[in-house]
Each structure stands twice: as structure tokens, then as C-alpha cells.
Coordinates of C-alpha atoms and ligand atoms in Angstrom, one line a residue:
X2 CA 129.5 96.8 90.2
X3 CA 131.8 99.8 90.4
X4 CA 135.5 100.1 91.6
X5 CA 138.1 99.0 89.1
X6 CA 135.6 97.8 86.5
X7 CA 136.2 100.7 84.1
X8 CA 140.0 100.9 84.4
X9 CA 142.0 99.4 81.6
X10 CA 145.6 98.3 81.8
X11 CA 148.0 100.7 80.1
X12 CA 150.7 99.6 77.6
X13 CA 153.9 98.7 79.4
X14 CA 157.4 99.4 78.3
X15 CA 158.9 96.4 76.4
X16 CA 161.2 94.0 78.4
X17 CA 159.8 94.9 81.8
X18 CA 157.9 92.2 83.7
X19 CA 154.2 92.1 82.8
X20 CA 151.7 91.7 85.7
X21 CA 148.7 92.8 83.7
X22 CA 147.2 89.2 83.6
X23 CA 147.4 88.9 87.4
X24 CA 146.0 92.3 87.8
X25 CA 143.1 91.7 85.5
X26 CA 142.4 88.4 87.2
X27 CA 142.2 90.2 90.6
X28 CA 140.0 92.9 89.1
X29 CA 137.7 90.3 87.7
X30 CA 137.4 88.5 91.1
X31 CA 136.7 91.9 92.7
X32 CA 133.9 92.6 90.2
X33 CA 132.4 89.2 91.1
X34 CA 131.7 90.6 94.5
X35 CA 133.6 87.8 96.4
X36 CA 135.6 90.1 98.6
X37 CA 132.6 92.1 99.6
X38 CA 131.1 89.2 101.6
X39 CA 131.8 89.8 105.3
X40 CA 132.2 86.0 106.0
X41 CA 134.9 85.9 103.3
X42 CA 136.7 88.8 104.9
X43 CA 136.5 87.1 108.4
X44 CA 137.7 83.8 107.0
X45 CA 140.7 85.4 105.3
X46 CA 141.7 87.4 108.4
X47 CA 141.4 84.3 110.5
X48 CA 143.6 82.5 108.0
X49 CA 146.2 85.3 108.2
X50 CA 146.2 84.8 112.0
X51 CA 146.7 81.1 111.6
X52 CA 149.5 81.6 109.1
X53 CA 151.4 83.6 111.8
X54 CA 150.8 80.9 114.4
X55 CA 151.5 77.8 112.3
X56 CA 154.7 79.3 110.7
X57 CA 156.1 81.0 113.8
X58 CA 159.4 79.1 113.7
X59 CA 160.0 79.6 110.0
X60 CA 159.2 83.3 110.2
X61 CA 161.5 83.8 113.2
X62 CA 164.4 82.1 111.2
X63 CA 163.7 84.2 108.1
X64 CA 163.8 87.4 110.2
X65 CA 167.0 86.3 111.9
X66 CA 168.6 85.5 108.5
X67 CA 167.6 89.0 107.1
X68 CA 168.2 91.2 110.1
X69 CA 169.7 89.0 112.9
X70 CA 166.3 89.9 114.5
X71 CA 166.1 88.5 118.0
X72 CA 163.3 85.9 118.3
X73 CA 161.3 88.0 120.9
X74 CA 161.4 91.1 118.7
X75 CA 160.4 89.0 115.7
X76 CA 157.4 87.7 117.7
X77 CA 156.3 90.9 119.3
X78 CA 156.8 93.4 116.5
X79 CA 156.0 91.2 113.5
X80 CA 154.4 87.8 114.0
X81 CA 152.1 88.5 116.9
X82 CA 151.6 92.1 115.7
X83 CA 150.2 90.9 112.4
X84 CA 148.1 88.2 114.1
X85 CA 146.6 90.7 116.6
X86 CA 146.0 93.2 113.9
X87 CA 144.1 90.7 111.8
X88 CA 142.1 89.6 114.8
X89 CA 141.3 93.1 115.8
X90 CA 140.0 93.9 112.2
X91 CA 138.1 90.6 112.2
X92 CA 136.3 91.4 115.4
X93 CA 135.3 94.9 114.5
X94 CA 134.4 94.4 110.8
X95 CA 130.7 94.2 111.5
X96 CA 130.8 97.6 113.2
X97 CA 133.1 99.3 110.7
X98 CA 131.1 98.2 107.6
X99 CA 127.8 99.3 109.0
X100 CA 126.1 102.2 107.2
X101 CA 126.2 105.4 109.2
X102 CA 123.0 107.5 109.2
X103 CA 123.5 111.3 109.0
X104 CA 120.8 113.9 109.5
X105 CA 119.1 115.4 106.5
X106 CA 118.4 119.2 106.7
X107 CA 114.8 120.4 106.2
X108 CA 115.5 121.5 102.6
X109 CA 116.2 117.8 101.8
X110 CA 113.1 116.4 103.3
X111 CA 111.6 113.8 102.9
X112 CA 114.7 111.7 102.8
X113 CA 117.2 109.4 104.6
X114 CA 120.9 110.0 104.2
X115 CA 123.8 107.7 105.1
X116 CA 127.5 106.9 104.6
X117 CA 128.0 103.5 103.1
X118 CA 131.6 102.1 103.2
X119 CA 132.6 100.2 100.1
X120 CA 135.8 98.5 99.1
X121 CA 138.1 100.4 96.6
X122 CA 139.0 97.4 94.4
X123 CA 142.4 96.0 93.8
X124 CA 145.2 97.6 95.9
X125 CA 149.0 97.4 95.9
X126 CA 151.0 97.2 99.1
X127 CA 154.8 97.9 98.8
X128 CA 156.7 97.0 102.0
X129 CA 160.1 98.0 103.4
X130 CA 162.8 95.7 104.8
X131 CA 163.1 96.7 108.4
X132 CA 159.9 95.1 109.6
X133 CA 159.3 93.0 106.5
X134 CA 156.4 91.0 107.8
X135 CA 154.5 93.7 109.6
X136 CA 154.9 96.3 106.9
X137 CA 153.2 94.1 104.3
X138 CA 150.8 91.9 106.2
X139 CA 149.3 94.5 108.6
X140 CA 148.4 96.6 105.6
X141 CA 147.0 93.5 104.0
X142 CA 144.7 92.8 107.0
X143 CA 143.3 96.3 106.6
X144 CA 142.8 95.9 102.9
X145 CA 141.0 92.6 103.4
X146 CA 138.9 94.0 106.2
X147 CA 137.8 96.7 103.8
X148 CA 136.9 94.0 101.2
X149 CA 139.6 94.5 98.6
X150 CA 141.8 92.3 96.4
X151 CA 145.5 93.0 96.9
X152 CA 149.0 92.6 95.5
X153 CA 151.8 92.5 98.1
X154 CA 155.3 93.4 97.1
X155 CA 157.7 92.6 100.0
X156 CA 161.1 94.3 100.2
X157 CA 163.9 92.6 98.3
X158 CA 166.3 93.7 101.0
X159 CA 164.8 91.1 103.4
X160 CA 164.9 88.2 100.9
X161 CA 164.3 85.4 103.4
X162 CA 161.2 86.9 104.8
X163 CA 160.0 87.8 101.3
X164 CA 160.4 84.2 100.3
X165 CA 158.4 82.9 103.3
X166 CA 155.6 85.3 102.6
X167 CA 155.5 84.3 98.9
X168 CA 155.5 80.6 99.8
X169 CA 153.1 80.5 102.7
X170 CA 150.5 83.2 101.9
X171 CA 148.9 81.3 99.0
X172 CA 148.6 78.2 101.3
X173 CA 146.4 80.3 103.7
X174 CA 144.7 83.1 101.7
X175 CA 142.4 83.0 98.7
X176 CA 144.8 83.1 95.7
X177 CA 142.1 84.6 93.5
X178 CA 142.1 87.7 95.7
X179 CA 145.6 88.1 97.1
X180 CA 148.9 87.8 95.3
X181 CA 152.5 88.1 96.3
X182 CA 154.9 89.5 93.8
X183 CA 158.6 89.4 94.8
X184 CA 161.2 91.6 93.3
X185 CA 163.1 94.9 93.4
X186 CA 163.0 98.1 91.4
X187 CA 162.2 96.6 88.0
X188 CA 159.3 94.5 89.4
X189 CA 157.9 97.4 91.5
X190 CA 158.2 99.8 88.6
X191 CA 156.2 97.4 86.4
X192 CA 153.5 97.1 89.2
X193 CA 153.4 100.9 89.5
X194 CA 152.3 101.1 85.8
X195 CA 149.0 99.3 86.7
X196 CA 145.9 101.3 87.6
X197 CA 145.5 100.1 91.2
X198 CA 142.7 101.5 93.2
X199 CA 145.0 102.4 96.1
X200 CA 148.8 102.1 96.8
X201 CA 150.2 101.7 100.3
X202 CA 153.9 102.4 100.2
X203 CA 156.3 102.1 103.2
X204 CA 159.9 103.2 102.7
X205 CA 162.1 106.3 102.1
X206 CA 160.8 109.6 100.8
X207 CA 162.8 109.5 97.5
X208 CA 161.1 106.3 96.4
X209 CA 157.9 107.7 97.9
X210 CA 158.1 110.5 95.3
X211 CA 158.5 107.9 92.5
X212 CA 155.5 106.0 93.8
X213 CA 153.4 109.2 93.9
X214 CA 154.4 110.2 90.4
X215 CA 153.5 106.8 89.0
X216 CA 150.2 106.8 90.9
X217 CA 149.4 110.3 89.5
X218 CA 149.3 108.8 86.0
X219 CA 146.4 106.6 87.0
X220 CA 144.9 109.0 89.5
X221 CA 145.5 106.3 92.1
X222 CA 145.3 107.5 95.7
X223 CA 148.4 106.8 97.9
X224 CA 149.2 106.3 101.5
X225 CA 152.9 107.0 102.1
X226 CA 154.5 105.7 105.3
X227 CA 157.8 107.4 105.2
X228 CA 160.5 108.2 107.8
X229 CA 162.4 111.1 109.2
X230 CA 164.5 112.2 112.2
X231 CA 162.3 111.6 115.2
X232 CA 163.5 113.8 118.1
X233 CA 163.6 112.9 121.8
X234 CA 163.5 115.8 124.2
X235 CA 164.6 115.0 127.8
X236 CA 163.9 117.6 130.5
X237 CA 165.8 117.9 133.8
X238 CA 162.7 116.9 135.7
X239 CA 162.3 113.5 133.9
X240 CA 162.7 110.3 135.8
X241 CA 166.1 109.4 134.2
X242 CA 166.2 105.7 135.3
X243 CA 162.9 105.0 133.4
X244 CA 163.8 107.4 130.6
X245 CA 167.1 105.6 129.9
X246 CA 165.4 102.2 129.7
X247 CA 162.6 103.4 127.5
X248 CA 165.0 105.4 125.3
X249 CA 167.3 102.4 124.9
X250 CA 164.5 100.1 124.1
X251 CA 163.1 102.4 121.4
X252 CA 166.5 103.3 119.9
X253 CA 168.2 99.9 119.9
X254 CA 165.4 97.5 119.0
X255 CA 166.1 96.0 115.6
X256 CA 169.5 97.6 115.9
X257 CA 168.0 101.1 115.5
X258 CA 166.4 100.2 112.1
X259 CA 162.9 101.4 113.1
X260 CA 161.0 104.2 111.4
X261 CA 159.8 105.6 114.8
X262 CA 163.0 105.0 116.7
X263 CA 164.2 108.2 118.6
X264 CA 166.7 109.5 116.1
X265 CA 168.5 112.0 118.4
X266 CA 168.3 113.4 121.9
X267 CA 167.9 117.1 122.8
X268 CA 168.7 117.9 126.4
X269 CA 170.7 120.3 128.5
X270 CA 174.4 119.6 129.5
X271 CA 173.6 118.8 133.2
X272 CA 170.8 116.4 132.3
X273 CA 173.1 114.7 129.8
X274 CA 175.8 114.3 132.4
X275 CA 173.3 112.6 134.8
X276 CA 171.7 110.5 132.0
X277 CA 174.9 109.0 130.4
X278 CA 176.0 106.7 133.3
X279 CA 172.5 105.5 133.8
X280 CA 172.1 104.8 130.1
X281 CA 175.4 102.9 130.1
X282 CA 174.2 100.7 132.9
X283 CA 170.9 100.1 131.2
X284 CA 172.6 99.0 128.0
X285 CA 174.9 96.7 129.9
X286 CA 171.8 95.1 131.6
X287 CA 170.0 94.7 128.3
X288 CA 172.9 93.5 126.0
X289 CA 175.7 92.5 128.4
X290 CA 179.3 93.8 128.4
X291 CA 179.7 92.8 124.7
X292 CA 176.4 93.3 122.8
X293 CA 178.0 91.4 119.8
X294 CA 177.4 88.2 121.9
X295 CA 173.9 89.1 122.9
X296 CA 170.9 87.1 121.5
X297 CA 168.8 90.2 122.1
X298 CA 170.6 92.5 119.6
X299 CA 170.2 92.6 115.8
X300 CA 172.4 93.3 112.9
X301 CA 172.5 96.0 110.1
X302 CA 170.6 94.9 107.0
X303 CA 173.4 95.1 104.5
X304 CA 176.9 96.4 103.7
X305 CA 175.7 99.7 102.2
X306 CA 173.8 100.6 105.4
X307 CA 176.7 99.4 107.5
X308 CA 179.1 101.7 105.7
X309 CA 176.7 104.6 105.8
X310 CA 176.2 104.2 109.6
X311 CA 180.0 103.6 110.3
X312 CA 180.7 107.1 108.9
X313 CA 178.4 108.6 111.6
X314 CA 180.7 107.3 114.3
X315 CA 183.1 110.2 113.5
X316 CA 180.4 112.8 114.0
X317 CA 180.8 113.2 117.7
X318 CA 182.6 111.9 120.8
X319 CA 181.7 108.3 121.3
X320 CA 180.7 108.1 125.0
X321 CA 179.1 104.6 124.8
X322 CA 179.7 101.7 122.4
X323 CA 181.3 102.5 119.0
X324 CA 182.6 99.0 118.3
X325 CA 181.8 97.5 114.9
X326 CA 182.5 94.5 112.7
X327 CA 181.9 94.7 109.0
X328 CA 181.9 91.0 108.4
X329 CA 179.1 90.6 110.9
X330 CA 177.4 93.8 110.0
X331 CA 177.5 94.6 113.7
X332 CA 177.5 98.1 115.2
X333 CA 177.3 98.3 119.0
X334 CA 174.6 100.4 120.6
X335 CA 176.4 103.7 120.4
X336 CA 175.9 107.1 122.0
X337 CA 177.6 110.2 120.6
X338 CA 178.1 113.4 122.7
X339 CA 179.0 116.9 121.7
X340 CA 177.3 116.5 118.3
X341 CA 176.7 119.6 116.2
X342 CA 173.6 120.3 114.3
X343 CA 175.7 120.6 111.1
X344 CA 177.4 117.2 111.4
X345 CA 176.6 114.3 108.9
X346 CA 174.7 112.3 111.5
X347 CA 172.2 115.2 111.8
X348 CA 171.6 115.6 108.0
X349 CA 169.6 112.4 107.3
X350 CA 167.5 109.8 109.2
X351 CA 170.1 107.6 111.1
X352 CA 168.1 104.4 110.9
X353 CA 170.7 102.5 112.9
X354 CA 172.1 102.1 116.5
X355 CA 173.8 105.5 116.7
X356 CA 172.3 108.0 119.2
X357 CA 173.6 111.6 119.0
X358 CA 173.0 113.8 122.0
X359 CA 172.7 117.6 121.2
X360 CA 172.7 120.2 124.0
X361 CA 170.0 122.8 124.2
X362 CA 169.5 125.1 127.2
X363 CA 165.7 124.6 127.7
X364 CA 162.5 123.2 126.3
X365 CA 161.8 126.3 124.2
X366 CA 165.1 125.9 122.4
X367 CA 164.4 122.2 121.9
X368 CA 161.0 122.9 120.4
X369 CA 162.5 125.6 118.2
X370 CA 165.1 123.1 117.0
X371 CA 162.5 120.5 116.1
X372 CA 160.1 123.0 114.5
X373 CA 162.9 124.4 112.2
X374 CA 163.2 120.9 110.6
X375 CA 161.1 118.5 108.6
X376 CA 158.0 117.3 110.5
X377 CA 159.1 114.0 111.9
X378 CA 157.2 110.6 112.0
X379 CA 157.4 110.6 115.8
X380 CA 158.4 113.0 118.5
X381 CA 159.1 112.2 122.2
X382 CA 159.2 114.2 125.3
X383 CA 160.4 113.0 128.7
X384 CA 159.5 115.3 131.6
X385 CA 157.3 116.0 134.5
X386 CA 155.7 119.4 134.0
X387 CA 152.2 119.8 132.6
X388 CA 152.8 123.3 131.2
X389 CA 155.9 122.2 129.3
X390 CA 154.1 119.1 128.1
X391 CA 151.3 121.3 126.8
X392 CA 153.8 123.6 125.0
X393 CA 155.4 120.6 123.3
X394 CA 152.0 119.2 122.3
X395 CA 150.8 122.4 120.8
X396 CA 153.9 123.5 119.0
X397 CA 155.4 120.3 117.7
X398 CA 153.9 118.8 114.6
X399 CA 154.7 115.1 114.1
X400 CA 152.9 112.0 112.8
X401 CA 152.8 110.5 116.3
X402 CA 153.7 111.7 119.8
X403 CA 154.6 109.8 122.9
X404 CA 155.1 111.5 126.3
X405 CA 157.4 109.7 128.7
X406 CA 158.1 106.7 126.5
X407 CA 159.1 105.8 122.9
X408 CA 157.1 103.9 120.3
X409 CA 154.5 102.6 122.7
X410 CA 151.6 104.3 120.8
X411 CA 151.9 101.4 118.4
X412 CA 150.0 99.2 120.9
X413 CA 147.0 101.4 120.8
X414 CA 145.1 100.2 117.8
X415 CA 142.6 103.1 117.8
X416 CA 145.4 105.6 117.3
X417 CA 145.9 106.2 113.6
X418 CA 149.6 105.6 112.7
X419 CA 151.1 107.7 110.0
X420 CA 153.3 110.6 109.1
X421 CA 152.7 114.3 108.3
X422 CA 154.5 116.4 105.6
X423 CA 157.8 114.8 104.6
X424 CA 157.2 111.8 107.1
X425 CA 154.2 110.6 105.1
X426 CA 150.5 110.9 104.3
X427 CA 147.6 108.8 105.4
X428 CA 147.4 106.1 108.0
X429 CA 146.4 102.5 108.2
X430 CA 146.3 101.0 111.7
X431 CA 143.0 99.9 113.3
X432 CA 139.9 101.6 111.9
X433 CA 142.1 104.1 110.0
X434 CA 143.3 101.2 107.9
X435 CA 139.7 100.1 107.1
X436 CA 138.9 103.7 106.1
X437 CA 142.1 104.0 104.0
X438 CA 141.1 101.0 101.9
X439 CA 137.4 102.0 101.7
X440 CA 135.4 104.6 99.9
X441 CA 132.9 106.3 102.2
X442 CA 130.1 106.5 99.7
X443 CA 127.4 109.1 100.4
X444 CA 123.9 108.0 99.8
X445 CA 120.6 109.9 100.0
X446 CA 117.2 108.3 99.4
X447 CA 114.4 110.7 98.8
X448 CA 110.7 110.0 99.6
X449 CA 108.2 110.5 96.8
X450 CA 105.8 112.8 98.7
X451 CA 105.6 115.7 99.2
X452 CA 107.6 116.9 96.3
X453 CA 108.0 120.5 97.4
X454 CA 108.2 122.8 94.3
X455 CA 110.4 125.5 95.8
X456 CA 113.6 124.5 93.9
X457 CA 111.9 124.1 90.5
X458 CA 111.6 126.8 87.8
X459 CA 110.0 129.1 87.2
X460 CA 111.9 130.9 90.0
X461 CA 109.8 133.5 91.8
X462 CA 110.5 136.1 94.5
X463 CA 108.1 134.1 96.8
X464 CA 110.0 130.8 96.3
X465 CA 113.3 132.5 96.9
X466 CA 111.9 134.1 100.0
X467 CA 110.9 130.7 101.4
X468 CA 114.3 129.2 100.6
X469 CA 116.0 132.0 102.5
X470 CA 113.8 131.3 105.5
X471 CA 114.5 127.5 105.4
X472 CA 118.3 127.9 105.3
Ligands
NAD507 P1 163.3 99.5 100.9 O1 164.7 99.7 100.3 O2 162.9 98.2 101.3 O3 162.3 100.1 99.8 C1 160.9 100.1 100.1 C2 160.2 99.5 98.9 O4 160.4 100.3 97.8 C3 160.7 98.1 98.5 O5 159.6 97.2 98.4 C4 161.5 98.4 97.3 O6 161.4 97.3 96.4 C5 160.8 99.6 96.7 N1 161.6 100.4 95.8 C6 162.9 100.7 96.0 N2 163.4 101.5 95.0 C7 162.4 101.6 94.2 C8 162.2 102.4 92.9 N3 163.2 103.0 92.4 N4 161.0 102.3 92.3 C9 160.0 101.6 92.8 N5 160.1 100.9 94.0 C10 161.3 100.9 94.7 O7 163.2 100.5 102.1 P2 163.8 101.9 102.4 O8 163.4 102.9 101.5 O9 165.3 101.7 102.8 O10 163.0 102.1 103.8 C11 163.6 102.7 104.9 C12 162.7 104.0 105.1 O11 161.4 103.6 105.4 C13 163.2 104.8 106.3 O12 163.1 106.1 106.0 C14 162.1 104.4 107.3 O13 161.9 105.5 108.3 C15 160.9 104.3 106.5 N6 159.9 103.4 107.1 C16 158.7 104.0 107.4 C17 157.8 103.2 108.1 C18 156.4 103.8 108.4 O14 155.6 103.0 108.8 N7 156.2 105.1 108.3 C19 158.0 101.9 108.4 C20 159.3 101.4 108.1 C21 160.2 102.1 107.4

């Protein structure tokens, strides 16, 4: 058996939590071959689906406690998302795990060659707080589908959801193969000392650097799902009614605390003037005259983020919203106009319900604006012109792109989801998740006869000549 068999657990700093026993036990299960069995994988994925169905009410309450997450959002973007992801993996496992034959060139004959997927071993999944269920368990579905053991570390900033995961997961999944470890920096740092076979981290770039540094010590490969400022370009020829609805949905779901939420809008002055009253109506339709009373609108995760976001309200003219309540950690869906590129709100990912609108004269200036900044996790274009769309697609580099909508690429399982440059590396949705947690092992099986002597010494001009011809 290969994988983590040869990796030993390094000495840990004294006083920090010690997870080496749990880790070694998972490694030992992995070496036993238990997780390689396809029926085991299917049973585990089915159990994960069942966990989502059986505990729907408890999960909805936990997500409401952590983020004031509306029940429908909790169901669509977390509970049902995880269940569908697990089902998707379960149904396609047979296909994904099949060996893939590749052709062998004449110089390698007689032989057969193929790619044989194998699990990596024991993997670590570190989740973020904004979609605390999805960001740990969708990764877990991919890790199980690929036949790995896993440790999950949910975010401490969503403590109610973390507690439900820790309580319920062992009731459904094989505890010899999957462990949940709750905790914050100290616990995560201790986990990062261990020689996992892969780390999937979701969160901010600064901690992403810490994760990657720690992983380097053990030569552990990483998938980093980070964030960034995802731009939304709106062209004058866009259908503004539909644009406003789709923009508001993407921006204000989960109170703007979504990694792929449109961070800011780039449009010309005239289009902005036409868009604003429509957007105002759309927001009233969605959340009522006072969104603080709406069951469909979430809250900011904690006081630190509330204060950070409140400061942005001074960075432009508030044209919609602007109300807030610190005790409730409530910030209304807010739109800022006349925002300058130098203002505070444009210096970091907003990650909250504040939408700045910046004016640019045309699509070329908008593309130039986007390309002069870090490559974002998502980029959006609303318009109705094939040539402009083509320019946008060719020139803008982003993890994911959606034309004429926001965030909807998430429903397409076959699209790999992930960032590029500062917004992340690697991907893990659908088959890309299976591949992330697998090693694609190259295998060649030679036939015994004939054993052509061209490559063997003594080298002669005649042999070399033949080799040249065969190339
Ligand atoms: P967070 O505070 O929950 O941190 C993420 C994880 O890192 C947590 O499990 C936490 O315990 C751990 N952590 C924090 N500090 C650490 C340290 N010093 N050492 C080791 N581990 C540590 O989440 P966050 O960073 O606030 O996440 C928000 C960011 O995540 C945003 O930038 C957002 O865009 C991004 N995000 C990306 C995706 C994606 O799929 N690409 C999804 C959600 C969020």
C-alpha cells in the first residue's frame, strides 16, 4: 500500500493540542484499504445525503444562529447543496474511478498504458464561516468519492454549525475514516503540523499563505479557495430589470458574505441613473420597506466585521439603504454612488451588503480597470453584444465568469469552481473535486515479446538510425 504509509508525524511544539493519535489512526485505516472500496464510498456518500435530510431543521437553526441565515438560503446553498453534491459524486463514482487507456507510441510496443486514479491518503479540510456547512462537507464528499480518509475543521466563527457538524457527522459517517476537529487558530495550527496528503483550505488570502507555508514543510499539496473583489460590468444594452434582480440576488444573499458575490459595479453614468430606481424597487420587492424585519435577509457574522463594513458606508453617497444596527449586527442592503477607486471600500474585498458603483465610460475602460487589479474569484458582465462579450471573455482572467447573471455557475457541477492567482488555486466541485483528491497514477504494462534491442547498448549508428526513423 502506498499513500501516507511512509510519512511519520513530526514533533509538535509543547502545549499545543496534539492530534497525532487521531491522524495515525486515520492513516492506519487508509492503509487497510477500507476507503478504496467503491461500495464503502457510495455508502458514506449516501449517509452524508441522509445526514442533510434527517437534520434539516437542526442545521437551519444553527445557520440562523450563526448568520441569521434565512431558511431558504440555508437549504439551497448549504443543506441541499451538500446532499446534491454527495449524490452527484455517488452516481458518477464508477465512471470517475475507471482506468483510462491511453495510446502507446510505436517505440513502446508491445505494451498497454493507462491512467489509474488512486486516493491520496488522509486529507485535511479547513472551512470558512460564511457557508459553514457547504465549505466543509462538499469538500468532504469529493474526498470520500476519491477514497480518502479526512479530517474536517469547521470555522470557529460559525460555532453553532460547527457544533452540529461535530455532533452529527460521527452518527452517519465511518468514524474510523472521517473526523471532525473543532477549534480556532491554535487547533488549526496544530493540525497543519501533520503530514496530510492534501489540504483544502477555504478562507482569506493571509491565512492561505500560512496554510501554504505549513504545507510546504511536509510537501503537502494544497487547494486554496480564497476570495477577492469580483467585478460586475453593466453595459447600456443590458436588460436592466433582469440585471437588477440578478445583481441584488448575488450581492445581498447571506448579507453579502459570499466569496463570489459581485463586489462592485462598473457602469457608465447614464446606465447607473437608469439602473438605480429599478434596483431600489427590486430591493423593496425582495426585502420590504424595512429589510431589518425581513425573514429573507441575513446578519453580519460578528462585531468585528460589522465595524469594518460600517466604515465603508462613508466611502460614497448612499443612494439606497445605509441603515444599520450594531446590536443586531444588521446592515441594510446598501448601494453607494460616486465611489472613487481610491476609497477604502475599493481597497479590500467587501464581503458584506455594501455595493459601490463606479463610473467608467465604456467596456474597454471597465476591462482595463479589472485587469489592472488582482485576478478575482468571479467576474460578471451584463450586456447584449456578442463582440463586447467576446472581448470580456478573452481579456478578463477570473476563477469563474458568468454572463448576464451572478453566481449561477455554481449549479453546473461539471464546471470546476476555483480561483486564479490571488483568488486561489485548484478546484473541487464535481469531477474536479474527485481529481483534486486523487493521484492520477500512470501505468504501463509491457509485453514480453518481442524485446526489440534498439535501446540497449552497445549503441550503434544503425540502431540510432532506426530510432530516428521511429520517432
Ligand atoms: P475564517 O475566519 O472562517 O477562516 C478560515 C479558516 O481558517 C477557519 O477554519 C479558521 O479557523 C482558520 N484560520 C484562521 N486563522 C488561522 C491561522 N492564523 N492559522 C491557521 N488557521 C487559521 O474565514 P475568513 O478567512 O474570514 O474567510 C473569508 C474569506 O474566504 C473571504 O475572502 C472569502 O472570499 C473567502 N471564501 C472563499 C470561498 C471560495 O470557495 N473560494 C468560499 C468562502 C469564502
